Amino acid sequence: MDTHKRNLMSQSILMVTIFMIFINHSSSTFHGSSGVEKLDTVVEEAEDHLAYPSTIDWIEELNDGMEDDEWQLVQKKGNQFVVNDQPFYVNGFNTYWLMVFAADKSTRGKVTDTFKQAFSVGLTVCRTWAFNDGQWRALQKSPSVYDEEVFKGLDFVISEARKYKIRLILSLTNNWDAYGGKSQYVKWGKAAGLNLTSDDDFFSHPTLKSYYKAHVKTVLNRVNTLTNITYKDDPTVFAWELMNEPRCTSDPSGDKLQDWIQEMAVYVKSLDPKHLVEIGLEGFYGPSAPGRVQFNPNTYAQQVGTDFIRNHQVLGVDFASVHIYADSWISQSISDLHLQFTKSWMEAHIEDAEKYLGMPVVFSEFGVSSKDPGYNSSFRDTLLSTVYKTILNSTKKGGSGGGSFLWQLFPEGTDYMDDGYAIILSKSPSTSNIIALHSTRLALFNSRCSWKSHWGCRKKNPLETFPLYYDDL
């Protein structure tokens, strides 16, 4: 039996297994239990019946095939994401380099490989860079001067993502030097004769802000050469991210960065009112929330000019972002303290998103480096499970925990670029299992329930009686 047929058979078995376990329990074991407990038990027992929960075909079935007329923009409704008025909880990933690989035909296949692997374990959103400022294989070679071949690479990334039913968060510049970022904008400003003294002048100098706005306008108004769809009209784009991990250490009060966020969020919305917008923050608490700084990983975190709650109260920002790097922020050596921090960090931000912001929050980067002292793959699996369980605890309550994005997914043959955080699914079967199981759970939530005052299932199929929420029992 070839591999494809074997996969199809295992996927069919999984669907039947889930259904039979559900039928078996629905008349006995589950009386008095919550819908959440029922869902967990069904999925977990189905997993126990199979050595590996292959997901490609049956998750596609759960997602209704996603025909073209159903491939619509992701929207926000209260503190959840929705597509076609149905919940859309995200199991996502980061692969930042897709555009530059797609720009070269000799490496373009790695982009396809990445999406294939992501799709095989049910990942639904990818976060990647829509910038490369003045560097090797630059998209923007100088202010408003673009390399068309690199732009065609970004066209390919968006087109290829759609083929694999994966949406994209596109980040528009970097706080760090990699791929240019704010330091490259300052270099351009100095070359133009501006009197600039800090990379943080990016956030306040009118000329540098005009450079950034011009880039945003160019990207959003780009017409994809492969699909003929303007980026700002393409449902494949999940959201625009203003900047990867913005910090403004020259102003610990946070006022300078706050002003920039306010200006740029409104600007992006003026060009594209349809897509969601997020900032790209790491989630550090600042001066506006003295009662929350206890959750910061260290005292330095409240001195970098960011302010999680205040920043996300800006007009035009649709959802919150948080990163999780206990091995960078607390200690490099692996310990259970990392897991404890991860859980409390996530729970604090989910609570704030519900109580103060009224919006979803995504944990848009999380991971652990294989270069850390004491690292082993078992700890990485435990970290993933901790993140996923915390998301599910929110999902079960209809809470603000909108999803998570592991850092980072690599295809085979790209090990030379591994920063220690890369996950190559074919070399990590236990990790793949955990990712696939989480995708399974989220797919069941996403595809079987419609948005009402609470989840209410309406699909006519064998799984239609899954009570996913306590009120449905």
Coordinates of C-alpha atoms in Angstrom, one line a residue:
M1 CA 0.0 0.0 0.0
D2 CA 1.5 3.4 -1.0
T3 CA 1.9 6.2 1.5
H4 CA -1.0 8.3 0.1
K5 CA -3.4 5.4 0.4
R6 CA -2.2 4.6 3.9
N7 CA -2.7 8.2 5.0
L8 CA -6.2 8.2 3.5
M9 CA -7.1 5.1 5.4
S10 CA -5.7 6.3 8.7
Q11 CA -7.6 9.6 8.3
S12 CA -10.9 7.7 7.5
I13 CA -10.3 5.5 10.5
L14 CA -9.8 8.6 12.7
M15 CA -13.1 10.1 11.6
V16 CA -14.9 6.8 12.3
T17 CA -13.1 6.4 15.6
I18 CA -14.1 9.9 16.8
F19 CA -17.7 9.3 15.8
M20 CA -17.9 5.8 17.4
I21 CA -16.3 7.0 20.6
F22 CA -18.8 9.9 20.8
I23 CA -21.8 7.6 20.2
N24 CA -20.5 5.2 22.8
H25 CA -20.1 7.9 25.4
S26 CA -23.1 10.1 24.7
S27 CA -25.5 7.6 26.1
S28 CA -23.6 6.8 29.3
T29 CA -20.3 8.2 30.4
F30 CA -20.9 11.8 29.7
H31 CA -24.0 12.3 31.7
G32 CA -23.3 15.2 34.1
S33 CA -20.1 16.2 32.3
S34 CA -19.6 19.5 30.5
G35 CA -19.5 19.8 26.7
V36 CA -15.9 20.6 27.0
E37 CA -15.1 17.5 28.9
K38 CA -17.0 15.5 26.3
L39 CA -15.1 17.0 23.5
D40 CA -11.7 16.5 25.2
T41 CA -12.5 12.9 26.0
V42 CA -13.6 12.1 22.4
V43 CA -10.6 13.6 20.8
E44 CA -8.1 12.2 23.3
E45 CA -9.6 8.7 23.1
A46 CA -9.5 8.9 19.3
E47 CA -5.8 9.7 19.6
D48 CA -5.3 6.7 21.8
H49 CA -6.7 4.5 19.1
L50 CA -4.2 5.7 16.5
A51 CA -0.4 5.9 16.6
Y52 CA -0.4 9.2 14.7
P53 CA -3.4 11.5 14.1
S54 CA -2.9 12.3 10.5
T55 CA -5.0 15.4 9.7
I56 CA -4.9 16.4 6.1
D57 CA -8.1 15.1 4.7
W58 CA -10.4 15.0 7.6
I59 CA -9.6 18.4 8.9
E60 CA -10.2 19.6 5.4
E61 CA -13.6 17.9 5.7
L62 CA -14.2 19.6 9.1
N63 CA -13.5 22.9 7.4
D64 CA -16.2 22.3 4.8
G65 CA -13.7 22.1 2.0
M66 CA -13.2 25.9 2.0
E67 CA -14.5 26.6 -1.5
D68 CA -13.6 29.9 -3.1
D69 CA -16.9 31.5 -2.2
E70 CA -16.2 30.6 1.5
W71 CA -12.6 32.0 1.5
Q72 CA -13.6 35.2 3.1
L73 CA -11.9 37.8 5.2
V74 CA -11.3 37.1 8.8
Q75 CA -13.2 39.5 11.0
K76 CA -13.5 40.2 14.7
K77 CA -16.7 39.8 16.6
G78 CA -16.4 40.8 20.2
N79 CA -13.4 39.0 21.6
Q80 CA -13.2 36.3 19.0
F81 CA -12.2 35.9 15.3
V82 CA -14.8 34.8 12.9
V83 CA -15.0 33.7 9.3
N84 CA -18.4 33.5 7.6
D85 CA -19.9 34.3 11.0
Q86 CA -18.3 31.1 12.5
P87 CA -15.5 31.1 15.1
F88 CA -11.9 31.0 13.9
Y89 CA -9.5 29.9 16.6
V90 CA -5.9 29.8 15.2
N91 CA -3.2 27.2 15.3
G92 CA -0.5 29.1 13.6
F93 CA 3.2 29.2 12.9
N94 CA 6.0 31.6 11.9
T95 CA 8.3 31.3 8.9
Y96 CA 9.7 34.7 8.4
W97 CA 11.9 34.2 5.3
L98 CA 9.3 33.0 2.8
M99 CA 9.4 36.1 0.5
V100 CA 13.2 36.0 -0.1
F101 CA 13.1 32.3 -0.8
A102 CA 10.2 32.7 -3.2
A103 CA 12.1 35.4 -5.0
D104 CA 14.7 32.9 -6.2
K105 CA 13.4 30.0 -8.3
S106 CA 16.1 27.7 -7.0
T107 CA 14.7 28.0 -3.4
R108 CA 11.0 28.7 -4.2
G109 CA 10.1 25.0 -3.6
K110 CA 10.9 25.4 0.0
V111 CA 8.0 27.8 0.3
T112 CA 5.7 25.1 -1.1
D113 CA 7.2 22.5 1.2
T114 CA 6.6 24.7 4.2
F115 CA 2.9 25.2 3.4
K116 CA 2.5 21.5 2.7
Q117 CA 3.9 20.5 6.0
A118 CA 1.9 23.1 7.9
F119 CA -1.3 21.9 6.1
S120 CA -0.5 18.3 7.0
V121 CA -0.8 19.1 10.7
G122 CA -3.8 21.5 10.4
L123 CA -2.0 24.8 10.8
T124 CA -4.1 27.6 9.5
V125 CA -2.2 30.9 9.7
C126 CA 1.4 31.8 9.0
R127 CA 3.1 34.9 10.2
T128 CA 5.8 36.2 7.8
W129 CA 7.7 39.3 6.7
A130 CA 6.3 41.6 4.0
F131 CA 9.5 43.7 4.2
N132 CA 13.2 43.5 3.5
D133 CA 14.7 46.9 3.7
G134 CA 18.0 47.7 2.0
Q135 CA 19.5 44.2 2.7
W136 CA 20.5 41.3 0.6
R137 CA 17.7 40.5 -1.8
A138 CA 15.9 43.6 -0.5
L139 CA 12.2 44.2 -1.4
Q140 CA 12.7 47.9 -0.7
K141 CA 16.1 48.9 -2.0
S142 CA 15.7 52.5 -1.0
P143 CA 12.7 54.6 0.0
S144 CA 9.9 53.8 -2.4
V145 CA 12.3 51.9 -4.8
Y146 CA 11.4 48.2 -5.1
D147 CA 12.8 45.1 -6.6
E148 CA 10.0 43.7 -8.8
E149 CA 11.4 40.1 -8.6
V150 CA 11.3 40.1 -4.8
F151 CA 7.8 41.5 -4.9
K152 CA 6.8 38.7 -7.2
G153 CA 8.2 36.4 -4.5
L154 CA 5.7 37.9 -2.1
D155 CA 3.0 37.4 -4.7
F156 CA 4.0 33.7 -4.8
V157 CA 3.9 33.4 -1.1
I158 CA 0.3 34.7 -0.9
S159 CA -0.8 32.7 -3.9
E160 CA 0.7 29.5 -2.6
A161 CA -0.6 30.0 0.9
R162 CA -4.1 30.2 -0.5
K163 CA -3.6 26.8 -2.3
Y164 CA -3.0 25.2 1.1
K165 CA -5.8 27.0 2.9
I166 CA -3.4 29.0 5.0
R167 CA -3.9 32.7 5.8
L168 CA -1.1 35.2 6.5
I169 CA -0.2 37.8 9.0
L170 CA 2.1 40.1 7.1
S171 CA 4.5 42.2 9.1
L172 CA 5.5 45.5 7.6
T173 CA 8.9 46.3 9.2
N174 CA 11.2 45.2 12.0
N175 CA 12.4 46.7 15.3
W176 CA 15.6 44.8 14.9
D177 CA 18.4 45.1 12.3
A178 CA 17.5 41.8 10.5
Y179 CA 15.9 42.5 7.2
G180 CA 16.6 46.2 7.6
G181 CA 14.0 47.5 9.9
K182 CA 13.9 50.8 11.7
S183 CA 17.7 51.2 11.7
Q184 CA 17.7 51.0 7.9
Y185 CA 15.1 53.8 7.7
V186 CA 17.4 55.9 9.9
K187 CA 20.3 55.1 7.6
W188 CA 18.3 56.3 4.7
G189 CA 17.3 59.4 6.6
K190 CA 20.9 60.2 7.4
A191 CA 21.9 59.7 3.7
A192 CA 19.2 62.2 2.8
G193 CA 20.8 64.8 5.2
L194 CA 18.5 64.4 8.2
N195 CA 19.9 65.1 11.7
L196 CA 19.1 61.9 13.4
T197 CA 20.7 60.7 16.7
S198 CA 18.9 57.4 17.5
D199 CA 17.2 54.5 15.7
D200 CA 14.1 55.5 17.8
D201 CA 13.9 58.6 15.6
F202 CA 12.1 56.2 13.3
F203 CA 9.0 56.7 15.5
S204 CA 9.0 60.5 15.5
H205 CA 10.8 62.1 12.6
P206 CA 8.2 63.2 9.9
T207 CA 10.4 62.1 7.0
L208 CA 11.0 58.6 8.4
K209 CA 7.3 58.2 9.1
S210 CA 6.6 59.2 5.5
Y211 CA 9.0 56.5 4.3
Y212 CA 7.2 53.9 6.3
K213 CA 3.8 55.1 5.2
A214 CA 4.9 55.0 1.6
H215 CA 6.0 51.4 2.1
V216 CA 2.7 50.4 3.7
K217 CA 0.8 52.1 0.8
T218 CA 2.8 50.2 -1.8
V219 CA 2.3 46.8 -0.2
L220 CA -1.4 47.2 0.5
N221 CA -2.1 48.5 -3.0
R222 CA 0.1 45.8 -4.7
V223 CA -1.8 43.8 -7.3
N224 CA -0.7 40.2 -7.2
T225 CA 0.8 39.2 -10.5
L226 CA -0.3 35.6 -10.1
T227 CA -3.9 36.1 -8.8
N228 CA -4.6 39.6 -10.0
I229 CA -6.0 40.3 -6.6
T230 CA -4.9 43.5 -4.8
Y231 CA -3.4 42.6 -1.4
K232 CA -5.8 44.8 0.5
D233 CA -8.7 42.9 -1.1
D234 CA -7.2 39.4 -0.6
P235 CA -8.9 37.2 2.1
T236 CA -5.6 35.2 2.3
V237 CA -4.3 38.1 4.4
F238 CA -5.4 37.5 7.9
A239 CA -4.0 40.8 9.3
W240 CA -1.4 43.5 8.8
E241 CA 1.2 43.8 11.6
L242 CA 2.6 47.3 12.0
M243 CA 6.1 46.1 13.2
N244 CA 7.8 43.1 14.5
E245 CA 8.4 43.6 18.3
P246 CA 8.4 47.4 18.4
R247 CA 10.4 48.9 21.3
C248 CA 11.3 52.5 22.0
T249 CA 13.9 52.4 24.8
S250 CA 14.7 56.2 24.4
D251 CA 11.3 56.9 25.9
P252 CA 10.4 54.6 28.8
S253 CA 7.2 56.6 29.4
G254 CA 5.8 55.0 26.2
D255 CA 4.4 58.2 24.8
K256 CA 6.6 58.3 21.7
L257 CA 5.7 54.7 20.7
Q258 CA 2.0 55.3 21.6
D259 CA 1.8 58.3 19.2
W260 CA 3.4 56.2 16.4
I261 CA 1.0 53.3 16.9
Q262 CA -2.0 55.7 16.9
E263 CA -0.9 57.4 13.7
M264 CA 0.0 54.2 11.8
A265 CA -3.0 52.1 12.9
V266 CA -5.3 54.8 11.6
Y267 CA -3.2 55.1 8.4
V268 CA -3.4 51.4 7.6
K269 CA -7.2 51.4 8.2
S270 CA -7.6 54.4 6.0
L271 CA -6.0 52.4 3.1
D272 CA -7.7 49.1 4.0
P273 CA -10.6 49.2 6.4
K274 CA -11.5 45.6 5.8
H275 CA -8.5 43.7 7.1
L276 CA -7.6 43.3 10.8
V277 CA -4.6 45.3 12.1
E278 CA -2.3 44.4 15.0
I279 CA 0.8 46.1 16.4
G280 CA 3.3 43.2 16.8
L281 CA 4.1 43.8 20.5
E282 CA 5.8 41.3 22.8
G283 CA 3.3 42.1 25.6
F284 CA 5.3 43.8 28.2
Y285 CA 3.3 45.8 30.8
G286 CA 4.2 49.5 31.2
P287 CA 3.4 52.6 33.3
S288 CA -0.3 52.6 32.6
A289 CA -0.8 49.3 34.5
P290 CA 1.4 49.3 37.6
G291 CA -0.6 46.4 39.0
R292 CA 0.3 44.2 36.1
V293 CA 4.1 44.7 35.9
Q294 CA 4.4 41.8 38.3
F295 CA 3.7 39.5 35.4
N296 CA 6.7 40.9 33.4
P297 CA 9.6 38.5 33.1
N298 CA 12.1 41.0 34.4
T299 CA 12.3 44.7 35.5
Y300 CA 13.9 45.8 32.2
A301 CA 10.7 44.8 30.4
Q302 CA 8.9 47.9 31.7
Q303 CA 11.6 50.2 30.5
V304 CA 11.5 49.5 26.7
G305 CA 8.7 52.0 25.9
T306 CA 5.9 49.5 25.4
D307 CA 2.7 49.3 27.4
F308 CA 0.5 46.3 26.6
I309 CA -2.9 47.6 27.7
R310 CA -2.5 51.3 26.7
N311 CA -1.0 50.4 23.3
H312 CA -3.9 48.1 22.4
Q313 CA -6.6 50.6 23.3
V314 CA -5.7 52.6 20.2
L315 CA -8.3 53.2 17.5
G316 CA -7.7 50.9 14.5
V317 CA -6.0 48.1 16.4
D318 CA -8.2 45.0 16.2
F319 CA -6.5 42.4 18.3
A320 CA -3.6 42.1 20.7
S321 CA -0.3 40.3 20.2
V322 CA 2.1 38.7 22.8
H323 CA 5.4 36.8 22.5
I324 CA 6.7 34.2 24.9
Y325 CA 10.4 33.6 25.3
A326 CA 11.1 32.4 28.8
D327 CA 14.6 31.2 27.7
S328 CA 15.5 34.7 26.6
W329 CA 13.7 36.7 29.3
I330 CA 14.1 34.7 32.5
S331 CA 17.0 32.3 32.2
Q332 CA 18.6 30.4 29.3
S333 CA 18.9 27.2 31.3
I334 CA 15.8 25.1 30.9
S335 CA 13.6 24.7 34.0
D336 CA 10.0 24.3 35.1
L337 CA 10.1 28.0 35.9
H338 CA 9.8 28.5 32.1
L339 CA 6.5 26.6 32.1
Q340 CA 5.1 28.4 35.1
F341 CA 6.0 31.8 33.6
T342 CA 4.4 30.8 30.2
K343 CA 1.1 29.8 31.8
S344 CA 0.8 32.9 34.1
W345 CA 2.0 35.2 31.2
M346 CA -0.7 33.9 28.9
E347 CA -3.5 33.9 31.5
A348 CA -2.7 37.5 32.5
H349 CA -3.0 38.7 28.9
I350 CA -6.1 36.7 28.1
E351 CA -7.7 38.2 31.2
D352 CA -6.7 41.7 30.1
A353 CA -7.9 41.2 26.6
E354 CA -11.3 40.2 28.1
K355 CA -11.5 42.8 30.9
Y356 CA -9.9 45.9 29.4
L357 CA -9.6 45.5 25.7
G358 CA -12.6 43.5 24.5
M359 CA -10.6 41.9 21.7
P360 CA -8.8 38.6 20.9
V361 CA -5.2 38.1 21.9
V362 CA -2.8 35.9 19.9
F363 CA 0.5 34.6 21.2
S364 CA 2.2 35.3 17.9
E365 CA 5.6 33.9 18.8
F366 CA 6.6 31.2 21.3
G367 CA 9.3 28.5 21.4
V368 CA 12.4 27.2 23.0
S369 CA 15.9 27.0 21.6
S370 CA 17.7 23.7 21.1
K371 CA 20.8 25.6 22.0
D372 CA 19.6 26.3 25.6
P373 CA 21.5 24.5 28.4
G374 CA 19.4 21.5 29.5
Y375 CA 17.3 21.5 26.3
N376 CA 15.7 18.3 25.1
S377 CA 12.8 17.6 22.7
S378 CA 10.6 16.4 25.5
F379 CA 10.8 19.9 27.2
R380 CA 9.8 21.5 23.9
D381 CA 6.8 19.2 23.6
T382 CA 5.8 20.1 27.2
L383 CA 6.1 23.8 26.4
L384 CA 3.9 23.4 23.3
S385 CA 1.4 21.4 25.3
T386 CA 1.3 24.1 28.0
V387 CA 0.6 26.9 25.4
Y388 CA -2.0 24.8 23.7
K389 CA -3.8 23.8 26.9
T390 CA -3.9 27.4 28.1
I391 CA -5.4 28.5 24.7
L392 CA -8.0 25.7 25.0
N393 CA -9.0 26.7 28.5
S394 CA -9.9 30.0 27.0
T395 CA -11.5 28.6 23.9
K396 CA -13.8 26.4 26.0
K397 CA -15.2 29.5 27.7
G398 CA -15.5 31.6 24.5
G399 CA -12.7 33.7 25.9
S400 CA -10.2 36.0 24.3
G401 CA -7.4 33.5 23.7
G402 CA -7.6 33.6 19.9
G403 CA -4.6 31.4 19.0
S404 CA -0.9 30.8 19.1
F405 CA 2.0 30.8 16.5
L406 CA 5.0 28.6 17.1
W407 CA 8.4 30.0 16.3
Q408 CA 9.3 28.5 13.9
L409 CA 8.4 26.0 11.2
F410 CA 11.1 24.9 8.7
P411 CA 11.0 22.4 5.9
E412 CA 13.8 19.8 5.3
G413 CA 17.0 21.2 3.8
T414 CA 16.9 24.5 5.6
D415 CA 18.8 23.4 8.8
Y416 CA 21.6 25.8 8.0
M417 CA 19.3 28.8 8.9
D418 CA 18.1 27.3 12.2
D419 CA 18.4 29.8 15.1
G420 CA 17.8 26.9 17.5
Y421 CA 14.0 27.3 17.4
A422 CA 13.2 25.6 14.1
I423 CA 10.8 22.7 14.1
I424 CA 11.1 20.3 11.2
L425 CA 8.0 18.1 11.4
S426 CA 9.5 15.1 9.6
K427 CA 12.3 14.9 12.2
S428 CA 10.0 15.6 15.2
P429 CA 7.2 13.1 15.2
S430 CA 6.2 13.7 18.9
T431 CA 6.0 17.4 18.3
S432 CA 4.0 16.9 15.1
N433 CA 1.6 14.8 17.0
I434 CA 1.0 17.5 19.6
I435 CA 0.5 20.2 16.9
A436 CA -1.9 18.0 14.9
L437 CA -4.0 17.1 18.0
H438 CA -4.3 20.8 18.9
S439 CA -5.4 21.5 15.3
T440 CA -8.0 18.7 15.6
R441 CA -9.5 20.3 18.7
L442 CA -9.6 23.8 17.2
A443 CA -11.1 22.5 14.0
L444 CA -13.9 20.8 15.9
F445 CA -14.7 24.1 17.6
N446 CA -14.3 26.2 14.5
S447 CA -16.3 24.2 12.0
R448 CA -19.3 22.8 13.9
C449 CA -20.7 25.8 15.6
S450 CA -22.2 29.1 14.4
W451 CA -22.0 32.4 16.1
K452 CA -25.0 33.3 18.3
S453 CA -25.3 34.5 21.8
H454 CA -23.3 31.4 22.5
W455 CA -22.0 28.6 20.4
G456 CA -25.0 26.6 18.9
C457 CA -24.2 23.8 16.5
R458 CA -26.3 23.7 13.3
K459 CA -24.4 21.4 10.9
K460 CA -26.3 18.4 9.5
N461 CA -23.7 15.6 9.9
P462 CA -22.7 12.8 12.3
L463 CA -20.9 15.3 14.5
E464 CA -23.7 17.8 14.7
T465 CA -24.6 16.8 18.3
F466 CA -21.1 17.6 19.7
P467 CA -21.9 19.9 22.6
L468 CA -18.9 22.2 22.4
Y469 CA -20.1 24.7 25.0
Y470 CA -21.7 24.2 28.4
D471 CA -24.9 26.1 27.4
D472 CA -25.5 23.6 24.6
L473 CA -25.9 20.6 26.9

